[in-house]
PDB file of N, CA and C in Angstrom:
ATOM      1  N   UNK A   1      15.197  21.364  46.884  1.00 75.00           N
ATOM      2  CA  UNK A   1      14.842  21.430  45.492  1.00 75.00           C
ATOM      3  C   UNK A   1      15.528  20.271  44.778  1.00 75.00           C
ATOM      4  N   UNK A   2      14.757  19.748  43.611  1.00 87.00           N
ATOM      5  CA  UNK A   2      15.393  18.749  43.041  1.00 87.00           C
ATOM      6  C   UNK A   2      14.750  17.695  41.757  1.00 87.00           C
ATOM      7  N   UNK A   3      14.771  16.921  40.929  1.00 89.00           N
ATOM      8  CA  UNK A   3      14.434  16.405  40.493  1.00 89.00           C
ATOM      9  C   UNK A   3      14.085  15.307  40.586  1.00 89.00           C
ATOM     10  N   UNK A   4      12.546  14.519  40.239  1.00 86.00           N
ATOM     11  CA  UNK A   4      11.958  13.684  40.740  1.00 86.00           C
ATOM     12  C   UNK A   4      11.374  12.539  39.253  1.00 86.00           C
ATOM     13  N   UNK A   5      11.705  11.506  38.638  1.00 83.00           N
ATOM     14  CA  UNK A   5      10.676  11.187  38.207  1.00 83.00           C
ATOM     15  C   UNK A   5       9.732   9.650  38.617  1.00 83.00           C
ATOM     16  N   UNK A   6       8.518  10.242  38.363  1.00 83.00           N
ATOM     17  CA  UNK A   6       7.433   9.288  38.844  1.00 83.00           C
ATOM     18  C   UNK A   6       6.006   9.430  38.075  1.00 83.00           C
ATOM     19  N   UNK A   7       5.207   8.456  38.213  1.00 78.00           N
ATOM     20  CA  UNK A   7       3.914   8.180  37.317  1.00 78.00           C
ATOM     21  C   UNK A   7       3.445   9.809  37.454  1.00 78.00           C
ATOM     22  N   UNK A   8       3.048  10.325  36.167  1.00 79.00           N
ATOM     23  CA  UNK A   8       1.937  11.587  36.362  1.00 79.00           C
ATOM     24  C   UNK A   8       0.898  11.593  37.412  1.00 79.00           C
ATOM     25  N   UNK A   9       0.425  10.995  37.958  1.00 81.00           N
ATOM     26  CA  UNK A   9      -0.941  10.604  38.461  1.00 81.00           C
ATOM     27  C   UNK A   9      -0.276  10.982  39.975  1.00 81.00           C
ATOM     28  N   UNK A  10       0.562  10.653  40.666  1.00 86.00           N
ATOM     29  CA  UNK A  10       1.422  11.036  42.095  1.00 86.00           C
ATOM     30  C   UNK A  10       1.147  12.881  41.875  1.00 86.00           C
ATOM     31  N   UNK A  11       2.394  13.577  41.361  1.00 89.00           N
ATOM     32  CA  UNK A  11       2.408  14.744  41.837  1.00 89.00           C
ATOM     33  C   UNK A  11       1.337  15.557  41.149  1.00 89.00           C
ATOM     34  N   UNK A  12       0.238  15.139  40.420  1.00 90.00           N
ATOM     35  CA  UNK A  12      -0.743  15.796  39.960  1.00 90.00           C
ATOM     36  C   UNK A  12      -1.694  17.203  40.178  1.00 90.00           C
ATOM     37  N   UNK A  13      -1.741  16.860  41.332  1.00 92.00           N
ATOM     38  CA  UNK A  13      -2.328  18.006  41.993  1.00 92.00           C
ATOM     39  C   UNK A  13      -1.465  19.052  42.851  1.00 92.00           C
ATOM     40  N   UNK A  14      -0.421  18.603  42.624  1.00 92.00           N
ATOM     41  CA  UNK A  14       0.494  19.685  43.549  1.00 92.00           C
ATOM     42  C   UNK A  14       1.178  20.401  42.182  1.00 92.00           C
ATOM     43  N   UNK A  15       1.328  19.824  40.870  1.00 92.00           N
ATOM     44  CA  UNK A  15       1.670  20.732  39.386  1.00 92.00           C
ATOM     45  C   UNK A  15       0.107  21.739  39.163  1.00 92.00           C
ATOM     46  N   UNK A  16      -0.567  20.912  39.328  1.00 94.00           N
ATOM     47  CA  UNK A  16      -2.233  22.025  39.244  1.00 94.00           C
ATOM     48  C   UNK A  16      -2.071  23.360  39.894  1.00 94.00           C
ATOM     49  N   UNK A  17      -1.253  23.052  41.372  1.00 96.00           N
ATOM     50  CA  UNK A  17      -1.865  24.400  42.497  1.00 96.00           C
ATOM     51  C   UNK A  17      -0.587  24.961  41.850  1.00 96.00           C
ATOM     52  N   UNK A  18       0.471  24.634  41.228  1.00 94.00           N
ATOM     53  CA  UNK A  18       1.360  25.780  40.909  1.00 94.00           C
ATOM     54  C   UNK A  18       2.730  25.262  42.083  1.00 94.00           C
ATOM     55  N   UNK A  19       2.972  24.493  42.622  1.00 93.00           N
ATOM     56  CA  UNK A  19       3.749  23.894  43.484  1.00 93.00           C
ATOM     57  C   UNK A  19       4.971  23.178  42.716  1.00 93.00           C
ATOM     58  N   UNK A  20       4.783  22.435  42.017  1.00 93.00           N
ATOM     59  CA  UNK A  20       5.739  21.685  41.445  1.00 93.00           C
ATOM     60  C   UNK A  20       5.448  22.029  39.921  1.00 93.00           C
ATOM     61  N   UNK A  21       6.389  21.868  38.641  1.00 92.00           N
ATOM     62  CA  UNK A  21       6.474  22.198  37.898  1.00 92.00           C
ATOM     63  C   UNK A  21       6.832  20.915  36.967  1.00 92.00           C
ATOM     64  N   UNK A  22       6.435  20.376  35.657  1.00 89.00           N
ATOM     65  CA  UNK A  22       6.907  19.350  34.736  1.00 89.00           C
ATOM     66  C   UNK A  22       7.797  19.945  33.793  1.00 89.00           C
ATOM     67  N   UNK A  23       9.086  19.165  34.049  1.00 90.00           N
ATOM     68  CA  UNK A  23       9.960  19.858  33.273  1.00 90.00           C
ATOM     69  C   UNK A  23      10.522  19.489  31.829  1.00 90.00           C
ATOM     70  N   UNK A  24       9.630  17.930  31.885  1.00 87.00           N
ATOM     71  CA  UNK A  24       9.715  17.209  30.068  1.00 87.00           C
ATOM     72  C   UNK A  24       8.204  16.891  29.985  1.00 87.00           C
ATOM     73  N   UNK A  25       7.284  17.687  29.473  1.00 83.00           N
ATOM     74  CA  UNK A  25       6.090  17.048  29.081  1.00 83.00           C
ATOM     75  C   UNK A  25       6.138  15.676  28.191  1.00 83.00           C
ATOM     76  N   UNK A  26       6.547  15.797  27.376  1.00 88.00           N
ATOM     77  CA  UNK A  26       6.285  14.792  26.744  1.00 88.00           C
ATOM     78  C   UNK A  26       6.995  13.724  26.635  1.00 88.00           C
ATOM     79  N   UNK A  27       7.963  13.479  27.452  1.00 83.00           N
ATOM     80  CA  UNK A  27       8.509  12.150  28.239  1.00 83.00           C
ATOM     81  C   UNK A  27       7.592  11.571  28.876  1.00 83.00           C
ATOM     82  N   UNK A  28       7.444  10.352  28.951  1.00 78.00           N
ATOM     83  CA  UNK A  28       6.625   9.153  29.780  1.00 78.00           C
ATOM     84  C   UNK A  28       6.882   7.919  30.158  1.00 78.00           C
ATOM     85  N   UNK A  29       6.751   7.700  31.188  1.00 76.00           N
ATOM     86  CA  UNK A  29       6.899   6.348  32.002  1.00 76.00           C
ATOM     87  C   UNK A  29       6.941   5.320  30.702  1.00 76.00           C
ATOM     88  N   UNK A  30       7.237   4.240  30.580  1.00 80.00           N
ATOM     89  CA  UNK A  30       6.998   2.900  29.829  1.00 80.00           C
ATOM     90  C   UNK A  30       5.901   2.456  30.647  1.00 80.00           C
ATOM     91  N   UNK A  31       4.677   1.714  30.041  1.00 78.00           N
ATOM     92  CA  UNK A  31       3.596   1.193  30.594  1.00 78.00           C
ATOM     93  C   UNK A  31       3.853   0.051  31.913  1.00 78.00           C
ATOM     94  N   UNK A  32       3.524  -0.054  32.972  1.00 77.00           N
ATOM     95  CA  UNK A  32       4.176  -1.433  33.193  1.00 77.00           C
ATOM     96  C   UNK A  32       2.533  -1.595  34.213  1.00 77.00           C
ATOM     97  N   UNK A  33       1.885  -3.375  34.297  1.00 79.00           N
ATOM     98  CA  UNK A  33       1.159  -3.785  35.333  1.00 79.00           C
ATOM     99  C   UNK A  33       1.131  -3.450  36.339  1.00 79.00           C
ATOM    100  N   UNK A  34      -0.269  -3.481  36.815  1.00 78.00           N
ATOM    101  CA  UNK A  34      -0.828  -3.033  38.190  1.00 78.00           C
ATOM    102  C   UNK A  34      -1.793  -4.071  38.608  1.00 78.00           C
ATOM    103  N   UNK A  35      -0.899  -4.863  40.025  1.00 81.00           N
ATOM    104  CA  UNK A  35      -1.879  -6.544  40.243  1.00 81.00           C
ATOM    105  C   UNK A  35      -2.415  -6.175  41.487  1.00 81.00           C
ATOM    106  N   UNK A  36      -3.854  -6.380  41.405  1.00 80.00           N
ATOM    107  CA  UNK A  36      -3.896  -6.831  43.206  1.00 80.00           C
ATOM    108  C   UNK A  36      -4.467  -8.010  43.339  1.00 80.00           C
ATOM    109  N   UNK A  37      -4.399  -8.883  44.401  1.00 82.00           N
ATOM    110  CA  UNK A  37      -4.793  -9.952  44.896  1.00 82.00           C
ATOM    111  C   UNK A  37      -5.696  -9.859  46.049  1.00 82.00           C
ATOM    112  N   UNK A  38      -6.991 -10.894  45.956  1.00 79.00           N
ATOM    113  CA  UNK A  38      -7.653 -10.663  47.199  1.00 79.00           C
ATOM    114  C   UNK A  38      -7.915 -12.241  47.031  1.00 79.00           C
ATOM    115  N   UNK A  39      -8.508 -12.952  48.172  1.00 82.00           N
ATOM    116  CA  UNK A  39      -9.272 -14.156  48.603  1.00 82.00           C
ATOM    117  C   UNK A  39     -10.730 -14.086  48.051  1.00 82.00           C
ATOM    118  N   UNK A  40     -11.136 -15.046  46.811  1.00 81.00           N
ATOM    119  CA  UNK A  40     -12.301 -14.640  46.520  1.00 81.00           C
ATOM    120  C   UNK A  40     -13.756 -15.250  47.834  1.00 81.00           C
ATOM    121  N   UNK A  41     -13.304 -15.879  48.184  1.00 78.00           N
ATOM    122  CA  UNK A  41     -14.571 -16.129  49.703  1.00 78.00           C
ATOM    123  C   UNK A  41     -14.636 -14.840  50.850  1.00 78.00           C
ATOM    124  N   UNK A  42     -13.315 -13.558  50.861  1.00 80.00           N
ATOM    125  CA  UNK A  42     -13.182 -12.943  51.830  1.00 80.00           C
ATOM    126  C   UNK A  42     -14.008 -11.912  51.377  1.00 80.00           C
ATOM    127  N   UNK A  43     -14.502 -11.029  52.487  1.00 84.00           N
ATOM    128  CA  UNK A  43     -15.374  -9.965  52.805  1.00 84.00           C
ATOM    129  C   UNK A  43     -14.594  -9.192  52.148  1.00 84.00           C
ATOM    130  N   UNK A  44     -14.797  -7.729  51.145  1.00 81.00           N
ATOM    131  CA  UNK A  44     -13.976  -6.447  50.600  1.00 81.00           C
ATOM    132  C   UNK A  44     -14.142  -5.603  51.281  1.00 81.00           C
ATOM    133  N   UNK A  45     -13.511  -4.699  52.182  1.00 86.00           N
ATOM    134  CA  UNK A  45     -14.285  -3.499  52.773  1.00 86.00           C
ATOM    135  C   UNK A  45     -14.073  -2.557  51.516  1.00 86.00           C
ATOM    136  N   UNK A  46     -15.214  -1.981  51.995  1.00 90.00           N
ATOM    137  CA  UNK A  46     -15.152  -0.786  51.147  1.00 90.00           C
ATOM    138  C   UNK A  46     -14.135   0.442  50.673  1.00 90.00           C
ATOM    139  N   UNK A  47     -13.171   0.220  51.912  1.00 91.00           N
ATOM    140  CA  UNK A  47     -11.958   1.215  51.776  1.00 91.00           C
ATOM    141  C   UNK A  47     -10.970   0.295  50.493  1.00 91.00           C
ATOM    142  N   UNK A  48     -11.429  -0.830  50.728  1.00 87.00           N
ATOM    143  CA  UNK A  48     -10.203  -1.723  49.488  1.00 87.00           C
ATOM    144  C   UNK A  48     -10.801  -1.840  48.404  1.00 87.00           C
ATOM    145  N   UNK A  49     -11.955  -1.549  48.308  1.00 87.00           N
ATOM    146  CA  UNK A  49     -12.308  -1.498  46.775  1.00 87.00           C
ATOM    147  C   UNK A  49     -12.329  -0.189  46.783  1.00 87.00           C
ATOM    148  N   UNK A  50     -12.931   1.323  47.279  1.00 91.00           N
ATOM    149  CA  UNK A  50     -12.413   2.170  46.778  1.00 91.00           C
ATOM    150  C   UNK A  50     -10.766   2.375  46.357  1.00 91.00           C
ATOM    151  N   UNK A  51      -9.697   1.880  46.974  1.00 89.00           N
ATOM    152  CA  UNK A  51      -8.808   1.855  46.717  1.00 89.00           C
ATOM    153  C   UNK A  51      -8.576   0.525  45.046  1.00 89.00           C
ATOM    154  N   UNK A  52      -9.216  -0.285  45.126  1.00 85.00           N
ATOM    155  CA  UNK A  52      -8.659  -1.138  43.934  1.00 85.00           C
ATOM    156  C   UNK A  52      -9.297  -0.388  42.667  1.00 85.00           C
ATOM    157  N   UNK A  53     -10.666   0.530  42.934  1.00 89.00           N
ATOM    158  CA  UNK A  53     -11.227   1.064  41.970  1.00 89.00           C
ATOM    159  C   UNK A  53     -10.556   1.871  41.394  1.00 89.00           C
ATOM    160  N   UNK A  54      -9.843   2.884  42.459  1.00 88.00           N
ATOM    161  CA  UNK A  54      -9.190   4.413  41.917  1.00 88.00           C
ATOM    162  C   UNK A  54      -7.772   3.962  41.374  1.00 88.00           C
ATOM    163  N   UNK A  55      -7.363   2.654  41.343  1.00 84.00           N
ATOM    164  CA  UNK A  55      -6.093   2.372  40.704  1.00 84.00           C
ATOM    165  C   UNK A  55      -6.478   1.662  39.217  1.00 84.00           C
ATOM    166  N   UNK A  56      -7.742   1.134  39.203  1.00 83.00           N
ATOM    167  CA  UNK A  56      -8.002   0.753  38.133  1.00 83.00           C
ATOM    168  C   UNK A  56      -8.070   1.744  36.938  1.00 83.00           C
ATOM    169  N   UNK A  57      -9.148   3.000  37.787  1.00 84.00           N
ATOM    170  CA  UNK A  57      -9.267   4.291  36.807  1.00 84.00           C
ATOM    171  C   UNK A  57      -7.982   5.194  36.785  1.00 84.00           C
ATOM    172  N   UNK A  58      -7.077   5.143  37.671  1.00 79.00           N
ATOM    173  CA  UNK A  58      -5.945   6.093  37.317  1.00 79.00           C
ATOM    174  C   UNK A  58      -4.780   5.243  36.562  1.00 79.00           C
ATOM    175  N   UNK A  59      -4.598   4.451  37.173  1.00 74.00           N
ATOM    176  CA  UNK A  59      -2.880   3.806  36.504  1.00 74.00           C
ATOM    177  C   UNK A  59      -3.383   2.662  35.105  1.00 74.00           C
ATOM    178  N   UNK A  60      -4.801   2.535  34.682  1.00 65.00           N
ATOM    179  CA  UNK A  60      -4.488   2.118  33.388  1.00 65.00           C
ATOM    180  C   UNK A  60      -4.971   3.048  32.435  1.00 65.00           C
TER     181      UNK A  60
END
């Protein structure tokens, strides 16, 4: 047992099922950038843009 802090968006679904608990709602992270870099001539697989997508829609 213990105290943890980290972006809302991490333990999200484990505060939903009743697992973990928020113990300052209304405390929050300070905003900070989220970069990724790719080669614009290189192929994207699809696993890296689902992944660059779901960081676009969660962490801004």
């Amino acid at each position: 047992m213990g105290i943890v802090l980290q972006a809302a968006f991490l333990p999200e679904t484990a505060v939903r099922a009743g697992r973990l608990a928020q113990l300052f709602p209304k405390h929050a992270l300070p905003a900070r950038a989220v970069n990724t870099a790719d080669l614009p001539d290189r192929y994207r697989s699809p696993k890296l843009r689902r992944c660059v997508d779901f960081l676009a829609e969660r962490v801004s």
